[in-house]
GROMACS .gro file of N, CA, C and O in nm:
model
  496
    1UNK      N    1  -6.954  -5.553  -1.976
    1UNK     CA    2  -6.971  -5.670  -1.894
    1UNK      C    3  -7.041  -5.781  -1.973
    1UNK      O    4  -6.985  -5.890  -1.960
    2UNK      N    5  -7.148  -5.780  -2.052
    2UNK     CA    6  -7.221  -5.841  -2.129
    2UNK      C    7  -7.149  -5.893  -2.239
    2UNK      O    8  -7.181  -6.000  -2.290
    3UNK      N    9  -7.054  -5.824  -2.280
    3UNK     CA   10  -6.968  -5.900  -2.383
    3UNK      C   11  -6.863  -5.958  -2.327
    3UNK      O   12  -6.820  -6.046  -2.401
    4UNK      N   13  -6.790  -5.946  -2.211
    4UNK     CA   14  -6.700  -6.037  -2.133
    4UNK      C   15  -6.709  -6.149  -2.110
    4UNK      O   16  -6.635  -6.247  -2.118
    5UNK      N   17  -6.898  -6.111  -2.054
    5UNK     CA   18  -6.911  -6.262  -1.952
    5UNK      C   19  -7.022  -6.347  -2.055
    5UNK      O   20  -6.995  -6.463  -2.087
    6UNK      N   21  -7.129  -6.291  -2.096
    6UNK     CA   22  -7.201  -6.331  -2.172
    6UNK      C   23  -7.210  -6.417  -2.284
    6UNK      O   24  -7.268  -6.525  -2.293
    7UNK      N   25  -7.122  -6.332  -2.397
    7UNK     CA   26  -7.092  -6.361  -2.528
    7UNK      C   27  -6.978  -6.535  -2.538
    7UNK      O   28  -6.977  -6.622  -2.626
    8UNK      N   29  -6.918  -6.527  -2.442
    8UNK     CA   30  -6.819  -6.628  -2.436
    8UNK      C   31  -6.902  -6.763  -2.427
    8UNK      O   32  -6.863  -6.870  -2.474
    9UNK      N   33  -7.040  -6.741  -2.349
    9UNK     CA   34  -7.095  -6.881  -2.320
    9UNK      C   35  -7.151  -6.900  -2.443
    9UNK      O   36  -7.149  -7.018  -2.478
   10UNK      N   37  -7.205  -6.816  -2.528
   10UNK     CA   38  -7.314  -6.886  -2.640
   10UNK      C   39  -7.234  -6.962  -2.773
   10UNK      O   40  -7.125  -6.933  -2.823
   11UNK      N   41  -7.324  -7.064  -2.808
   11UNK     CA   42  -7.237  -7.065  -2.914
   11UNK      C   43  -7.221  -7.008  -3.044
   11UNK      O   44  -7.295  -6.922  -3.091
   12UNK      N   45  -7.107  -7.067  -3.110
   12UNK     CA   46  -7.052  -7.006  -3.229
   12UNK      C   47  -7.169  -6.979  -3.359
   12UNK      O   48  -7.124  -6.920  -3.457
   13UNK      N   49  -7.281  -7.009  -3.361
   13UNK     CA   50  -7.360  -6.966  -3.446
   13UNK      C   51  -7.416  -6.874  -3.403
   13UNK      O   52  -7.405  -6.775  -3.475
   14UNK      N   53  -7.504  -6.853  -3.267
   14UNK     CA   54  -7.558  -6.762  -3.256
   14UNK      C   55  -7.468  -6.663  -3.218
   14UNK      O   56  -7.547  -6.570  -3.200
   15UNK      N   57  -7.347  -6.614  -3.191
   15UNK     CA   58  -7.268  -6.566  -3.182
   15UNK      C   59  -7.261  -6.497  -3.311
   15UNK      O   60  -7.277  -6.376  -3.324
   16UNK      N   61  -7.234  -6.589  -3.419
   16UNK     CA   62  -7.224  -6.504  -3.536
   16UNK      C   63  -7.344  -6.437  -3.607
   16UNK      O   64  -7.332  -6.352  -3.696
   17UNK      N   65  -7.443  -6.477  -3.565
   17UNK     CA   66  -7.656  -6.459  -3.626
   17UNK      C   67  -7.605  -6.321  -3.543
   17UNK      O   68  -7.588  -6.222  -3.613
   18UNK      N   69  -7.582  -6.310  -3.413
   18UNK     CA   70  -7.588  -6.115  -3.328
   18UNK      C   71  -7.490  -6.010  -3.345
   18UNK      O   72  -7.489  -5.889  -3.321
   19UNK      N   73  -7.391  -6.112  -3.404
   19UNK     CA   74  -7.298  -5.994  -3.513
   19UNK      C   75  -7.374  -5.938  -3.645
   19UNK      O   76  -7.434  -5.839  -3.688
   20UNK      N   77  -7.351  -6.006  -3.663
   20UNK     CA   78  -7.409  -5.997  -3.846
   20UNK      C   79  -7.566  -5.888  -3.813
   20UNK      O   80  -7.597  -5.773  -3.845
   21UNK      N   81  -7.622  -5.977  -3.752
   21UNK     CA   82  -7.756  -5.869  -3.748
   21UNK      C   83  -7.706  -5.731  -3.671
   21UNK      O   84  -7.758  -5.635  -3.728
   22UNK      N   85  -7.615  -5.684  -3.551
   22UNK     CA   86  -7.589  -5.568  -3.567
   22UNK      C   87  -7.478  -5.501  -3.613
   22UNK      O   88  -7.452  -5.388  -3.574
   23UNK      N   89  -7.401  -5.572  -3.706
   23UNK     CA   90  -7.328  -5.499  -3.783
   23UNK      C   91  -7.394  -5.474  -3.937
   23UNK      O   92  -7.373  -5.369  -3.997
   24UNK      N   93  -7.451  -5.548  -3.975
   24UNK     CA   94  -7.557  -5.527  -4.099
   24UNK      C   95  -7.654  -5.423  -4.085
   24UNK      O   96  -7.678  -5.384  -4.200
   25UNK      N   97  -7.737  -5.343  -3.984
   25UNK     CA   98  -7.795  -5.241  -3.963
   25UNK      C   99  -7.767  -5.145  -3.968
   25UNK      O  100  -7.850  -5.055  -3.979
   26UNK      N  101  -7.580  -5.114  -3.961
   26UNK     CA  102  -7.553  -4.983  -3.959
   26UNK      C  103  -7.477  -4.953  -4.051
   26UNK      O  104  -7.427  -5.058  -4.094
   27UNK      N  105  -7.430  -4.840  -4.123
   27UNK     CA  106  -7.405  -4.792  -4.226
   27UNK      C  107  -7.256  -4.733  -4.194
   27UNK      O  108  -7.175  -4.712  -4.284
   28UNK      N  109  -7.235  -4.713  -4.082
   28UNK     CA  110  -7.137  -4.632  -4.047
   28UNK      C  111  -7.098  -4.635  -3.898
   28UNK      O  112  -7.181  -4.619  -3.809
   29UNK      N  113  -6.958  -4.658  -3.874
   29UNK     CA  114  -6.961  -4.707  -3.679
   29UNK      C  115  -6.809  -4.557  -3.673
   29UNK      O  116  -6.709  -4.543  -3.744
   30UNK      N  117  -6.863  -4.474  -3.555
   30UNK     CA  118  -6.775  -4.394  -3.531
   30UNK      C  119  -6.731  -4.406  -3.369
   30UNK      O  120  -6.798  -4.373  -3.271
   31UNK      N  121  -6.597  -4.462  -3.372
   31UNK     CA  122  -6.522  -4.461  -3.204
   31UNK      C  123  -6.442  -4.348  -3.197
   31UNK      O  124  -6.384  -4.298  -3.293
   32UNK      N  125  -6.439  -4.302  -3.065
   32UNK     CA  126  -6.361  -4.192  -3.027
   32UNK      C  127  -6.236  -4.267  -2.887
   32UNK      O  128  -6.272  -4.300  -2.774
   33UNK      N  129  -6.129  -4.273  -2.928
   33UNK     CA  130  -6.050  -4.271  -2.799
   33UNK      C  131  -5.983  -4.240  -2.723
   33UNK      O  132  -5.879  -4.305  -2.728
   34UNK      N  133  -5.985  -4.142  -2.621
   34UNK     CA  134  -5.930  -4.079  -2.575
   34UNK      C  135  -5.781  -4.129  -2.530
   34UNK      O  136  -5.762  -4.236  -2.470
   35UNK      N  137  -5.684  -4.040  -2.566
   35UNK     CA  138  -5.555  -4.085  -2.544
   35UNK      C  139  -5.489  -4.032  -2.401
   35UNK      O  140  -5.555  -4.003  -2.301
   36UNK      N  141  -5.365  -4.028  -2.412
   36UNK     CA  142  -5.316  -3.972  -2.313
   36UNK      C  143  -5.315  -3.813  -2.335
   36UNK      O  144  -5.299  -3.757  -2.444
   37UNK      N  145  -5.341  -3.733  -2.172
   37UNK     CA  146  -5.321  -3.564  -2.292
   37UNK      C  147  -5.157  -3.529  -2.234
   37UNK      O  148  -5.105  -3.417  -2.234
   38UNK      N  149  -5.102  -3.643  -2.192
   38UNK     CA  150  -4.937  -3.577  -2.170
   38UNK      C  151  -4.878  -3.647  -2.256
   38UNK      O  152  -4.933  -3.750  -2.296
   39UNK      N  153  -4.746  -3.609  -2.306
   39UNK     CA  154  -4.690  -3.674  -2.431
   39UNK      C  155  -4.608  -3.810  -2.355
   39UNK      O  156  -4.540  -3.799  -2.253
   40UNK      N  157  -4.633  -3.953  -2.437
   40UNK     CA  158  -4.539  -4.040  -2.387
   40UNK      C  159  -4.423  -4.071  -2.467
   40UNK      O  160  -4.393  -4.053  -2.585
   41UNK      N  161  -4.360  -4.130  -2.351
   41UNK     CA  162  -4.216  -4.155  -2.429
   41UNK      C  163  -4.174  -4.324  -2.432
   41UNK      O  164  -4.196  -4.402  -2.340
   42UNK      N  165  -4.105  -4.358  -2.573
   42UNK     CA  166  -4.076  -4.490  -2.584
   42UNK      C  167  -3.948  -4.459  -2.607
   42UNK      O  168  -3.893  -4.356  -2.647
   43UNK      N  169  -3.911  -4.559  -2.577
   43UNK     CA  170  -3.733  -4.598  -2.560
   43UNK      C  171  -3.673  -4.482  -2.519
   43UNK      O  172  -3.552  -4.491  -2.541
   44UNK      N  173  -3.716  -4.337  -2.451
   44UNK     CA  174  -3.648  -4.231  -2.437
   44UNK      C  175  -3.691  -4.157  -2.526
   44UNK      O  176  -3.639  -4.048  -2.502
   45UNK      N  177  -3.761  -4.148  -2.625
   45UNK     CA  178  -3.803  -4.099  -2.749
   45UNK      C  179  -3.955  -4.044  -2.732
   45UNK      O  180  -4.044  -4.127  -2.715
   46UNK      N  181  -3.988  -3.894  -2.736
   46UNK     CA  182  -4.130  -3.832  -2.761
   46UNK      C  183  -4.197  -3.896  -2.849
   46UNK      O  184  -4.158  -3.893  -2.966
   47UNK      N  185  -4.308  -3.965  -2.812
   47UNK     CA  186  -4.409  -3.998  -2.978
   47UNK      C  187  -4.485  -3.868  -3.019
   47UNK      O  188  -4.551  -3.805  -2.937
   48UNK      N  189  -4.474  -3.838  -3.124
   48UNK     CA  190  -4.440  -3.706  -3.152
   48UNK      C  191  -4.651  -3.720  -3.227
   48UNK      O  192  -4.733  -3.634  -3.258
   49UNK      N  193  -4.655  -3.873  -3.223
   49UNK     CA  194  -4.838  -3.856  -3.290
   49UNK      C  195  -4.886  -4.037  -3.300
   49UNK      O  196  -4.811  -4.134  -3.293
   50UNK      N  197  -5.011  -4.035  -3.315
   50UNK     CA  198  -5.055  -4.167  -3.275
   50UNK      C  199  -5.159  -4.152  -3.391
   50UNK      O  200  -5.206  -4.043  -3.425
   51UNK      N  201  -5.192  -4.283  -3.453
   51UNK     CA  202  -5.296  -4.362  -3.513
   51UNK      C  203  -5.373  -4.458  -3.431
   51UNK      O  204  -5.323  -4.530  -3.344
   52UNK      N  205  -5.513  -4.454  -3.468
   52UNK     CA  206  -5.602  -4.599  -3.440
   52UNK      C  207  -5.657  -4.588  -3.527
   52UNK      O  208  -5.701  -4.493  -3.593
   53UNK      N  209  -5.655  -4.770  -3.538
   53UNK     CA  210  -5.780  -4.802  -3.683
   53UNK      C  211  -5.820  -4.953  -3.641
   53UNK      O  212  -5.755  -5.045  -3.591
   54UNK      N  213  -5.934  -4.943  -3.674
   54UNK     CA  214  -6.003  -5.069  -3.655
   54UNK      C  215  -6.075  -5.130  -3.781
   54UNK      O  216  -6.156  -5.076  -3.856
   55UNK      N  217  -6.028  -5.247  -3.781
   55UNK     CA  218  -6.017  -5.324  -3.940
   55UNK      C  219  -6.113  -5.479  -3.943
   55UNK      O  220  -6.122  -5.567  -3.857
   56UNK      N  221  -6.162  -5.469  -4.052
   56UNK     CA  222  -6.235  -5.614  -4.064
   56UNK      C  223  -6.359  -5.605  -4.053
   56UNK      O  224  -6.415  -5.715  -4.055
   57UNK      N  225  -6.452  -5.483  -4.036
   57UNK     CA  226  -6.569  -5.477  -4.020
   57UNK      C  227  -6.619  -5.473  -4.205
   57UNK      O  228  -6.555  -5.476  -4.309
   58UNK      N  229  -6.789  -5.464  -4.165
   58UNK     CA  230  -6.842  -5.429  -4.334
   58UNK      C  231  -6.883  -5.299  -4.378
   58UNK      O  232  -6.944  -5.285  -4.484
   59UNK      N  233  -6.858  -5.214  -4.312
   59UNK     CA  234  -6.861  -5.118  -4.328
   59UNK      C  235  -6.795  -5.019  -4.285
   59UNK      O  236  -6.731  -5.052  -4.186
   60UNK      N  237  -6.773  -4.850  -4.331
   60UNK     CA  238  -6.715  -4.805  -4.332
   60UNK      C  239  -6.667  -4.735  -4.127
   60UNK      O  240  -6.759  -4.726  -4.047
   61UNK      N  241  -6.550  -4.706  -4.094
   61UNK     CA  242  -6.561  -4.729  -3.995
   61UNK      C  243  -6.474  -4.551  -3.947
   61UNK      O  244  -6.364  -4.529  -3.997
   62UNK      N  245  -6.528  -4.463  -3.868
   62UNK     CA  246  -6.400  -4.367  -3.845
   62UNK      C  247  -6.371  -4.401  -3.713
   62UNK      O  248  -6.449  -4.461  -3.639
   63UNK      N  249  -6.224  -4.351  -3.675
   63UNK     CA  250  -6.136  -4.356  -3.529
   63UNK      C  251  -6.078  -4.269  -3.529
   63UNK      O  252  -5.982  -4.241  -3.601
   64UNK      N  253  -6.164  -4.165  -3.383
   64UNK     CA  254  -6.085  -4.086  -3.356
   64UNK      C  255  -6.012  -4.082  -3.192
   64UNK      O  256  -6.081  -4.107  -3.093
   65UNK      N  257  -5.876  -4.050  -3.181
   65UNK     CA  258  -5.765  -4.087  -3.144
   65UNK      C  259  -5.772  -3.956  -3.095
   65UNK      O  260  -5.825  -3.881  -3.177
   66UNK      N  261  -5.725  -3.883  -2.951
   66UNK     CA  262  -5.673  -3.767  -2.909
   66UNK      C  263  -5.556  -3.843  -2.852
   66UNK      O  264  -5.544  -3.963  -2.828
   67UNK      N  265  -5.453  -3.719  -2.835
   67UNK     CA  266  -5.283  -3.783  -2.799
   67UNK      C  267  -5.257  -3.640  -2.778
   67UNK      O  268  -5.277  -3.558  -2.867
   68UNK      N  269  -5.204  -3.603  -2.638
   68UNK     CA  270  -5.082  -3.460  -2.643
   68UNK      C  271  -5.173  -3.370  -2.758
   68UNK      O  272  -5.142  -3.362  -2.877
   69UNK      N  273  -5.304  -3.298  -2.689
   69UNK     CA  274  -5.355  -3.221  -2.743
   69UNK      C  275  -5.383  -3.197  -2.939
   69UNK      O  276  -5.394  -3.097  -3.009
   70UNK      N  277  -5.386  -3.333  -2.965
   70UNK     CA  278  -5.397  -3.298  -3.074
   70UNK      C  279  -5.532  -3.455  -3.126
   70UNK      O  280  -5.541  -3.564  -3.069
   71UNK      N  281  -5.592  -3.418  -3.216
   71UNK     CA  282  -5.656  -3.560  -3.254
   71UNK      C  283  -5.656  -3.622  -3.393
   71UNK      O  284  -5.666  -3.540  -3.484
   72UNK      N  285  -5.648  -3.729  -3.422
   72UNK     CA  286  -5.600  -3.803  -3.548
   72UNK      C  287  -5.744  -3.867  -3.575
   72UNK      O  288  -5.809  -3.936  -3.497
   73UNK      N  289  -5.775  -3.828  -3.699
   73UNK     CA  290  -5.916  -3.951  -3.756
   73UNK      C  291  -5.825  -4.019  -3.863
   73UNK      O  292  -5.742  -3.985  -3.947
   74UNK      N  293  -5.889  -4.146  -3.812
   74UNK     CA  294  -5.819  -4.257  -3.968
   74UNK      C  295  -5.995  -4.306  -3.993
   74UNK      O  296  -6.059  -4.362  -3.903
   75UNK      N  297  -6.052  -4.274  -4.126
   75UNK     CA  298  -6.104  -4.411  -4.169
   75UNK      C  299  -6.063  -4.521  -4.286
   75UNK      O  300  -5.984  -4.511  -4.380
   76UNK      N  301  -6.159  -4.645  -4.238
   76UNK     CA  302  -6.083  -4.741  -4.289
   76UNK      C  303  -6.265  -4.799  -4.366
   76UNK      O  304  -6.377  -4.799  -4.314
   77UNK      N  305  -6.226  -4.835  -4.479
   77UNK     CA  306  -6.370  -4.870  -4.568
   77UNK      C  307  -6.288  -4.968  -4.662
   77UNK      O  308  -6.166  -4.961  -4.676
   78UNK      N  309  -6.404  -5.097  -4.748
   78UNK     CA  310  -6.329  -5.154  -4.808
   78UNK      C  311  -6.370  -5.083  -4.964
   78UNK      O  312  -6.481  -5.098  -5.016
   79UNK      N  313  -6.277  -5.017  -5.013
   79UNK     CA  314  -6.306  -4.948  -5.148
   79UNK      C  315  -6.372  -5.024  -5.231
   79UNK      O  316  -6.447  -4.959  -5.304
   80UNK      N  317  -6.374  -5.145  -5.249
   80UNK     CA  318  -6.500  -5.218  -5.332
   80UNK      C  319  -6.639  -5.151  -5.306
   80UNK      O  320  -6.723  -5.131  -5.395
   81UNK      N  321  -6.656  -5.112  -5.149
   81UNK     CA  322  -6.793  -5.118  -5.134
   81UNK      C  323  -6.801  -4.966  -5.157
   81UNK      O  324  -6.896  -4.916  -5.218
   82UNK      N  325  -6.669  -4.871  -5.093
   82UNK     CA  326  -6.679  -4.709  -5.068
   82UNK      C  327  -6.573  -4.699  -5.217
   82UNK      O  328  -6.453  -4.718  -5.200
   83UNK      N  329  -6.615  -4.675  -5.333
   83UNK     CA  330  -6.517  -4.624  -5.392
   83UNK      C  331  -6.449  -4.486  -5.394
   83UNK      O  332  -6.333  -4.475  -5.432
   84UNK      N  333  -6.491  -4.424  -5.369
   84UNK     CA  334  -6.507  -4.276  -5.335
   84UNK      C  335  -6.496  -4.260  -5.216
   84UNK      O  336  -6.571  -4.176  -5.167
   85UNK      N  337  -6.381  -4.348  -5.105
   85UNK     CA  338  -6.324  -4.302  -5.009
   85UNK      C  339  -6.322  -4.147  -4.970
   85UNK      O  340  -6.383  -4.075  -4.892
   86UNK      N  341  -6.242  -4.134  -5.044
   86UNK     CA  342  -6.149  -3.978  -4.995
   86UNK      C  343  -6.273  -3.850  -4.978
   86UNK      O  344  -6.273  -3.754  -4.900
   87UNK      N  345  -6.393  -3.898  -5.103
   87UNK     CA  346  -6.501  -3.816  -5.094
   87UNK      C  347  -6.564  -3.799  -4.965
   87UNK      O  348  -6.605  -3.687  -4.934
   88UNK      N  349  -6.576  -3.905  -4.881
   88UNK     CA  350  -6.614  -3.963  -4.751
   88UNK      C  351  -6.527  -3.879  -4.661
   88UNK      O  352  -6.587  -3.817  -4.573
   89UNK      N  353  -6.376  -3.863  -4.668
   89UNK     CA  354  -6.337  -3.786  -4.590
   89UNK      C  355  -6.298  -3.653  -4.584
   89UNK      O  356  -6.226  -3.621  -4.490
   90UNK      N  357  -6.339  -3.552  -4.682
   90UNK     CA  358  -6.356  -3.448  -4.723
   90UNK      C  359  -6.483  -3.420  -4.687
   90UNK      O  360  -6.503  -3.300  -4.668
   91UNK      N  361  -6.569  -3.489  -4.671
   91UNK     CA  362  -6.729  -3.391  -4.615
   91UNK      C  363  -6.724  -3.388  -4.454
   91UNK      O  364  -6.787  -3.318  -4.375
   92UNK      N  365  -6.612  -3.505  -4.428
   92UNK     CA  366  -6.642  -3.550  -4.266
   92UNK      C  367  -6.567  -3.418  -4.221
   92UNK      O  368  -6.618  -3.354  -4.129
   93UNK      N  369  -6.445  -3.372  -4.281
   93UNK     CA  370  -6.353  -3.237  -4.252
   93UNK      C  371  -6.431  -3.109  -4.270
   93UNK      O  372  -6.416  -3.003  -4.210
   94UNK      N  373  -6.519  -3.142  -4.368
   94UNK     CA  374  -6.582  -3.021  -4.387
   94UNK      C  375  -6.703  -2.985  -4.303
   94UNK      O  376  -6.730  -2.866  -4.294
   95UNK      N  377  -6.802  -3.100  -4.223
   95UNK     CA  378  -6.834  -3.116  -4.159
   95UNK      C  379  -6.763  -3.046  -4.016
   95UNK      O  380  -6.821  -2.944  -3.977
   96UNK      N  381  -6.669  -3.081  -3.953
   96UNK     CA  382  -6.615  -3.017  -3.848
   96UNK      C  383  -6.543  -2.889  -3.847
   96UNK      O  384  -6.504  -2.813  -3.758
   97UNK      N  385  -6.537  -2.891  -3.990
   97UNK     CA  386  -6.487  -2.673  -4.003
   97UNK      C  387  -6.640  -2.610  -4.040
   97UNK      O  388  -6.645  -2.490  -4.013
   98UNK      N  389  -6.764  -2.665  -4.094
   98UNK     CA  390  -6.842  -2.604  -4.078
   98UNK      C  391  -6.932  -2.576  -3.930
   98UNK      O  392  -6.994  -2.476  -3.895
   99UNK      N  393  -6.909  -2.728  -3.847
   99UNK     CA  394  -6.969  -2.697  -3.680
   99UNK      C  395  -6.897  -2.594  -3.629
   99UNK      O  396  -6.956  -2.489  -3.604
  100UNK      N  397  -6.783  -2.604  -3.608
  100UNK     CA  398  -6.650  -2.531  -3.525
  100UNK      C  399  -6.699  -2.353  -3.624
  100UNK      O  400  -6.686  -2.247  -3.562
  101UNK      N  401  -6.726  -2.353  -3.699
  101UNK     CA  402  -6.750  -2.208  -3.746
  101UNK      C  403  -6.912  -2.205  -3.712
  101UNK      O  404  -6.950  -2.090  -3.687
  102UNK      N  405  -6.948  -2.238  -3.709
  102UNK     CA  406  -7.070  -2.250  -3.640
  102UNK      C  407  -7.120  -2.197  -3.502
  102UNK      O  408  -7.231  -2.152  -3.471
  103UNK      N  409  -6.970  -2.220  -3.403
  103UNK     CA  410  -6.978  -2.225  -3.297
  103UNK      C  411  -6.889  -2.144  -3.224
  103UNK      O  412  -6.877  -2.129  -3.102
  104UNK      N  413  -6.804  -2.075  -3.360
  104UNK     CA  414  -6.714  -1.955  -3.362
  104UNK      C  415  -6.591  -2.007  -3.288
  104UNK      O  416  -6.531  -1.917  -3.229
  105UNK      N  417  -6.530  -2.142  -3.276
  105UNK     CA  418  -6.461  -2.224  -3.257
  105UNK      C  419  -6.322  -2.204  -3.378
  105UNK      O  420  -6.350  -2.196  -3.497
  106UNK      N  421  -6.205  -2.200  -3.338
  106UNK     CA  422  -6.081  -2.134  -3.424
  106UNK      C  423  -6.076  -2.292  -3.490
  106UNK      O  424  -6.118  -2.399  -3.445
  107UNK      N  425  -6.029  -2.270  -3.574
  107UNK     CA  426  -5.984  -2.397  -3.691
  107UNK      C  427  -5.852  -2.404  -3.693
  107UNK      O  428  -5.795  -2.295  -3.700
  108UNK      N  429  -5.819  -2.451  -3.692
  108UNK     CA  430  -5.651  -2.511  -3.709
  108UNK      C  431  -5.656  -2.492  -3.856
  108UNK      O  432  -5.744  -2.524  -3.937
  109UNK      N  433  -5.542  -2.432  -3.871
  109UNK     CA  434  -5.473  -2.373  -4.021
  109UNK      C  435  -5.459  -2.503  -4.129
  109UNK      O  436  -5.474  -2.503  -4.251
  110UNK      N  437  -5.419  -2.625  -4.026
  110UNK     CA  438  -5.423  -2.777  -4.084
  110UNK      C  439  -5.547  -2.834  -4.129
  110UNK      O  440  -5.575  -2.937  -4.190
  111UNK      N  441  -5.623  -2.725  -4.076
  111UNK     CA  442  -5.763  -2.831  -4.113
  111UNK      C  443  -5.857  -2.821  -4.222
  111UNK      O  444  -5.947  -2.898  -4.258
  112UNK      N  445  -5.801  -2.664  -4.286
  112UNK     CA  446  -5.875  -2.604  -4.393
  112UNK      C  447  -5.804  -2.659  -4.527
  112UNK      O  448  -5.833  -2.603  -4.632
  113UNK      N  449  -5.717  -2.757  -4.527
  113UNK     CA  450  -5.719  -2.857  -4.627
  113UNK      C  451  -5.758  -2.956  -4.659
  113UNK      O  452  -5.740  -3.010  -4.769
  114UNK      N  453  -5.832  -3.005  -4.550
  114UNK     CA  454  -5.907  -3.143  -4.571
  114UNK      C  455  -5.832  -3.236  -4.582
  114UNK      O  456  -5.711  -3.236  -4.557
  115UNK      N  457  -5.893  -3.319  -4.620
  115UNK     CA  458  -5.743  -3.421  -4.691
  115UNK      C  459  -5.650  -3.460  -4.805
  115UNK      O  460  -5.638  -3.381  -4.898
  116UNK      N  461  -5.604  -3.538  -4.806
  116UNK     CA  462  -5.487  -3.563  -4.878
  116UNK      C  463  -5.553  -3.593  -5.038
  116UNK      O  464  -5.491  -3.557  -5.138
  117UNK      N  465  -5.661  -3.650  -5.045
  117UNK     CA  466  -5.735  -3.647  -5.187
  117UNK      C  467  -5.788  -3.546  -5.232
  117UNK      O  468  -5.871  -3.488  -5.163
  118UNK      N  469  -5.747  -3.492  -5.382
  118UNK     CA  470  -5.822  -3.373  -5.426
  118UNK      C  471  -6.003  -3.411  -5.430
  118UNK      O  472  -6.029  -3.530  -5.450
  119UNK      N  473  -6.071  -3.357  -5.420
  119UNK     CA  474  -6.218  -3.360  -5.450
  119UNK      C  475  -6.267  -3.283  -5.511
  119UNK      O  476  -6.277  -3.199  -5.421
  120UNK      N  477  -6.336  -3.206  -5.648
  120UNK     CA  478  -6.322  -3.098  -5.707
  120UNK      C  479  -6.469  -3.034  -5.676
  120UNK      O  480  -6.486  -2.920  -5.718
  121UNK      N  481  -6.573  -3.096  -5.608
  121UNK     CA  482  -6.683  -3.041  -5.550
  121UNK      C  483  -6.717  -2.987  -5.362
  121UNK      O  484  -6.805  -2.924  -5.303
  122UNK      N  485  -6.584  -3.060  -5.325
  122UNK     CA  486  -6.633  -2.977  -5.198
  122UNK      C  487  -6.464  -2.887  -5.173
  122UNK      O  488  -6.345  -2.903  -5.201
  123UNK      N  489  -6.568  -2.772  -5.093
  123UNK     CA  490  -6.446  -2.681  -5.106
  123UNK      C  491  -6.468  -2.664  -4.904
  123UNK      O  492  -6.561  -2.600  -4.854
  124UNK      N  493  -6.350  -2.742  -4.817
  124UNK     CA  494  -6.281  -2.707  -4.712
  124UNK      C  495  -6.277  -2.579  -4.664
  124UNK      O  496  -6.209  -2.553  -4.565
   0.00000   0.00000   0.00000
């Protein structure tokens, strides 16, 4: 509500002074969005999987996406600042196969690869 009704009246400087000061504080912004859990259909066609990503911030950002029982993380960082992306998303995977074993929670067979970048210090 505060950003609907609020944000629209002030102006364009201080507008940008309450961005900046809380996007400059944080190091890392993680959204979760819950999707649909029945599968939809476009043009007659199952979407068989879904992405979200949210772009333009200064820092590194994850989105996670559930769709038809399954969930998608995209992050999005500007490699100038994260060069070592992929490193970033190999601890975050390893991170959730170490909770989920933690919690004696089954792992998806997909997940004990981590991702798509080799990393030669963490082992999934």
């Amino acid at each position: 509500m505060l950003v609907n009704k609020v944000l629209p009246l002030l102006p364009l400087w201080l507008f940008r002074k309450i961005a900046h000061r809380i996007t400059s504080r944080h190091s890392l912004t993680y959204t979760s969005i819950p999707g649909p859990e029945t599968g939809v259909y476009v043009a007659g066609k199952l979407v068989s999987s879904c992405r979200a990503a949210v772009v333009g911030h200064l820092h590194p950002i994850f989105t996670i996406l559930s769709y038809h029982g399954t969930i998608r993380v995209t992050l999005v960082a500007d490699p100038g600042d994260v060069p070592d992306m992929n490193v970033l998303g190999k601890y975050f995977v390893k991170g959730l196969v170490d909770l989920a074993n933690e919690f004696n929670v089954e792992v998806p067979p997909n997940m004990t690869g981590g991702c798509r970048h080799d990393v030669g210090d963490v082992d999934v």
